[in-house]
């Protein structure tokens, strides 16, 4: 590379580095560098050291000691392999969308009056659950301990609400999870197989209905 070409490239490198650093794809950075340098009508031979030193001066992770290494380190790409523009050049960051509320449907064909066992209505008349937490607990307990169902989902609890004539929670799934978090009466780690905990079973069997002072 001649002295004039060297000076010309050296003067242009800050702008070149700023432009290619807008991309995070190694391949796209390389193509952008080659295209910009080619536009200066400069022979490609001999500017590796200028490339490395200039990029280091403009925010690249490369330093002069690694001038012989690849000046364009691997970076994150999209699934399709296209370059991802840095945050500084992105008009607006993508916002995480809120998880949509599921529209649960009450399970049908549940026998709430099993032969030889207490009906659900008689059960809740006996236990008198008065809060949303107690209603959810009573429903899961009934399905688990009396009907002996192996898998109890949100739809089962909604069916119990319907059978009892209770008003459905605005978000049944969240309601059961909140009961689990507040009182540890339920295990909601699998919303398709909700279970009572020992603490929940003890509460139904020994503390319902709530004792009045």
Coordinates of C-alpha atoms in Angstrom, one line a residue:
X1 CA 0.0 0.0 0.0
X2 CA 1.4 3.4 -1.0
X3 CA 1.8 6.2 1.5
X4 CA -1.1 8.2 0.0
X5 CA -3.4 5.2 0.0
X6 CA -2.4 4.6 3.6
X7 CA -3.2 8.1 4.7
X8 CA -6.4 8.1 2.8
X9 CA -7.5 4.9 4.5
X10 CA -6.4 6.1 7.9
X11 CA -8.5 9.2 7.6
X12 CA -11.5 7.2 6.6
X13 CA -11.2 4.4 9.2
X14 CA -13.1 6.1 12.1
X15 CA -16.1 6.5 9.9
X16 CA -15.7 3.0 8.5
X17 CA -15.4 1.5 12.0
X18 CA -18.5 3.5 13.2
X19 CA -20.5 2.1 10.3
X20 CA -19.5 -1.5 10.6
X21 CA -19.9 -1.6 14.3
X22 CA -23.6 -0.9 13.8
X23 CA -23.8 -4.6 12.8
X24 CA -23.3 -7.6 15.1
X25 CA -23.0 -10.3 12.4
X26 CA -19.4 -11.2 11.8
X27 CA -20.1 -11.9 8.1
X28 CA -22.0 -8.7 7.5
X29 CA -19.3 -6.6 9.3
X30 CA -16.7 -8.1 7.0
X31 CA -18.7 -7.5 3.8
X32 CA -19.5 -3.9 5.0
X33 CA -15.8 -3.2 5.6
X34 CA -14.7 -4.6 2.2
X35 CA -17.4 -2.6 0.5
X36 CA -16.5 0.7 2.2
X37 CA -12.8 0.3 1.6
X38 CA -13.4 -0.7 -2.0
X39 CA -15.4 2.5 -2.4
X40 CA -12.1 4.4 -1.7
X41 CA -10.4 2.7 -4.6
X42 CA -7.7 1.4 -2.3
X43 CA -5.9 -1.9 -2.9
X44 CA -7.0 -4.4 -0.3
X45 CA -3.4 -5.6 0.4
X46 CA -1.8 -4.3 3.6
X47 CA -4.6 -2.8 5.6
X48 CA -5.1 -5.6 8.2
X49 CA -3.1 -3.8 10.8
X50 CA -4.9 -0.5 10.0
X51 CA -8.3 -2.3 10.3
X52 CA -7.4 -3.8 13.7
X53 CA -6.0 -0.6 15.2
X54 CA -8.7 1.6 14.0
X55 CA -11.5 -0.6 15.2
X56 CA -9.8 -0.8 18.6
X57 CA -9.8 3.0 18.8
X58 CA -13.5 3.2 18.0
X59 CA -14.9 0.8 20.6
X60 CA -14.1 -2.6 19.2
X61 CA -12.8 -5.3 21.6
X62 CA -9.7 -5.7 19.4
X63 CA -6.4 -4.2 20.6
X64 CA -3.1 -3.7 18.8
X65 CA -1.7 -6.9 20.3
X66 CA -4.3 -9.0 18.6
X67 CA -4.0 -7.4 15.2
X68 CA -3.2 -10.7 13.6
X69 CA -6.4 -12.3 15.0
X70 CA -9.9 -12.0 13.5
X71 CA -11.0 -8.4 13.8
X72 CA -14.6 -9.3 13.7
X73 CA -15.5 -11.5 16.7
X74 CA -18.5 -13.7 16.7
X75 CA -21.8 -12.0 17.8
X76 CA -25.4 -12.7 18.2
X77 CA -27.5 -13.3 15.1
X78 CA -31.2 -13.9 14.4
X79 CA -32.4 -17.4 13.8
X80 CA -32.3 -16.8 10.1
X81 CA -28.6 -15.6 10.2
X82 CA -29.4 -12.0 9.4
X83 CA -27.5 -9.3 11.2
X84 CA -29.1 -7.7 14.2
X85 CA -28.7 -3.9 14.4
X86 CA -27.3 -2.7 17.8
X87 CA -29.6 -1.0 20.3
X88 CA -28.2 2.4 19.4
X89 CA -29.5 2.0 15.8
X90 CA -32.8 0.3 16.8
X91 CA -35.8 2.7 16.7
X92 CA -37.5 1.1 19.7
X93 CA -36.7 -2.0 21.8
X94 CA -39.1 -4.8 21.6
X95 CA -41.3 -5.0 24.6
X96 CA -42.2 -8.3 26.2
X97 CA -45.9 -9.0 25.6
X98 CA -48.0 -9.8 28.7
X99 CA -49.1 -13.4 28.9
X100 CA -52.7 -13.6 27.7
X101 CA -55.3 -14.8 30.2
X102 CA -56.6 -18.3 29.3
X103 CA -60.2 -18.8 28.8
X104 CA -60.9 -21.9 31.0
X105 CA -64.0 -24.0 30.5
X106 CA -65.7 -25.9 33.2
X107 CA -65.3 -29.7 32.9
X108 CA -68.5 -31.4 32.2
X109 CA -69.9 -34.8 33.3
X110 CA -68.6 -34.7 36.9
X111 CA -70.6 -36.7 39.4
X112 CA -71.1 -34.2 42.2
X113 CA -73.5 -36.6 43.9
X114 CA -71.5 -39.9 44.1
X115 CA -73.3 -43.0 45.4
X116 CA -72.3 -43.8 49.0
X117 CA -70.4 -40.5 49.4
X118 CA -71.2 -37.0 50.5
X119 CA -72.4 -34.7 47.7
X120 CA -70.4 -31.6 46.9
X121 CA -73.3 -29.3 48.0
X122 CA -73.6 -31.2 51.3
X123 CA -69.8 -31.0 51.7
X124 CA -69.6 -27.2 51.3
X125 CA -72.7 -26.8 53.5
X126 CA -70.7 -28.6 56.2
X127 CA -67.4 -26.8 55.6
X128 CA -68.8 -23.4 54.8
X129 CA -65.9 -22.0 52.7
X130 CA -66.4 -18.2 52.8
X131 CA -63.3 -16.8 50.9
X132 CA -62.0 -17.4 47.4
X133 CA -59.0 -19.3 48.9
X134 CA -61.2 -21.6 51.0
X135 CA -63.5 -22.2 48.1
X136 CA -60.7 -23.3 45.9
X137 CA -59.2 -25.5 48.6
X138 CA -62.6 -27.1 49.3
X139 CA -63.1 -27.9 45.6
X140 CA -59.7 -29.5 45.1
X141 CA -60.0 -31.4 48.4
X142 CA -63.4 -32.8 47.3
X143 CA -62.1 -34.0 43.9
X144 CA -59.0 -35.4 45.4
X145 CA -60.1 -37.0 48.7
X146 CA -63.8 -37.8 48.0
X147 CA -64.1 -38.4 44.2
X148 CA -60.5 -39.7 44.2
X149 CA -59.6 -38.0 40.9
X150 CA -55.9 -38.3 39.9
X151 CA -55.8 -35.2 37.7
X152 CA -57.5 -32.0 38.8
X153 CA -57.3 -29.0 36.6
X154 CA -58.6 -25.5 36.6
X155 CA -61.7 -26.6 34.6
X156 CA -62.6 -29.0 37.5
X157 CA -62.5 -26.2 40.0
X158 CA -64.7 -24.0 37.7
X159 CA -67.2 -26.9 37.5
X160 CA -67.3 -27.0 41.3
X161 CA -67.9 -23.2 41.4
X162 CA -70.8 -23.7 39.0
X163 CA -72.2 -26.6 41.0
X164 CA -72.1 -24.5 44.2
X165 CA -73.5 -21.4 42.6
X166 CA -70.4 -19.4 43.4
X167 CA -69.3 -16.5 41.2
X168 CA -66.2 -17.5 39.1
X169 CA -62.9 -15.7 39.9
X170 CA -61.9 -13.3 37.1
X171 CA -58.7 -15.3 36.6
X172 CA -59.2 -18.9 38.0
X173 CA -55.7 -20.0 37.3
X174 CA -54.2 -17.0 39.1
X175 CA -56.6 -17.4 42.0
X176 CA -55.5 -21.0 42.7
X177 CA -51.8 -20.0 42.4
X178 CA -52.4 -17.1 44.8
X179 CA -54.0 -19.5 47.3
X180 CA -50.9 -21.7 47.0
X181 CA -48.6 -18.8 47.5
X182 CA -50.5 -17.2 50.4
X183 CA -51.4 -20.3 52.5
X184 CA -49.5 -23.2 51.0
X185 CA -52.7 -25.2 51.0
X186 CA -52.4 -26.3 47.3
X187 CA -49.6 -27.5 45.1
X188 CA -50.1 -25.7 41.8
X189 CA -46.7 -26.6 40.2
X190 CA -48.7 -28.5 37.6
X191 CA -51.9 -26.7 36.7
X192 CA -53.3 -29.9 35.1
X193 CA -52.7 -31.9 38.3
X194 CA -53.5 -29.6 41.2
X195 CA -53.1 -31.2 44.6
X196 CA -53.8 -30.3 48.2
X197 CA -50.8 -30.2 50.6
X198 CA -50.8 -31.8 54.0
X199 CA -51.4 -28.3 55.4
X200 CA -54.4 -27.9 53.2
X201 CA -55.9 -31.2 54.1
X202 CA -55.4 -30.5 57.8
X203 CA -57.2 -27.1 57.3
X204 CA -60.2 -28.7 55.6
X205 CA -60.5 -31.5 58.2
X206 CA -59.8 -29.5 61.4
X207 CA -60.3 -25.7 60.7
X208 CA -63.4 -25.6 58.5
X209 CA -65.8 -24.1 59.1
X210 CA -63.9 -21.2 60.5
X211 CA -64.3 -20.9 64.2
X212 CA -66.2 -17.9 65.4
X213 CA -65.0 -15.9 68.4

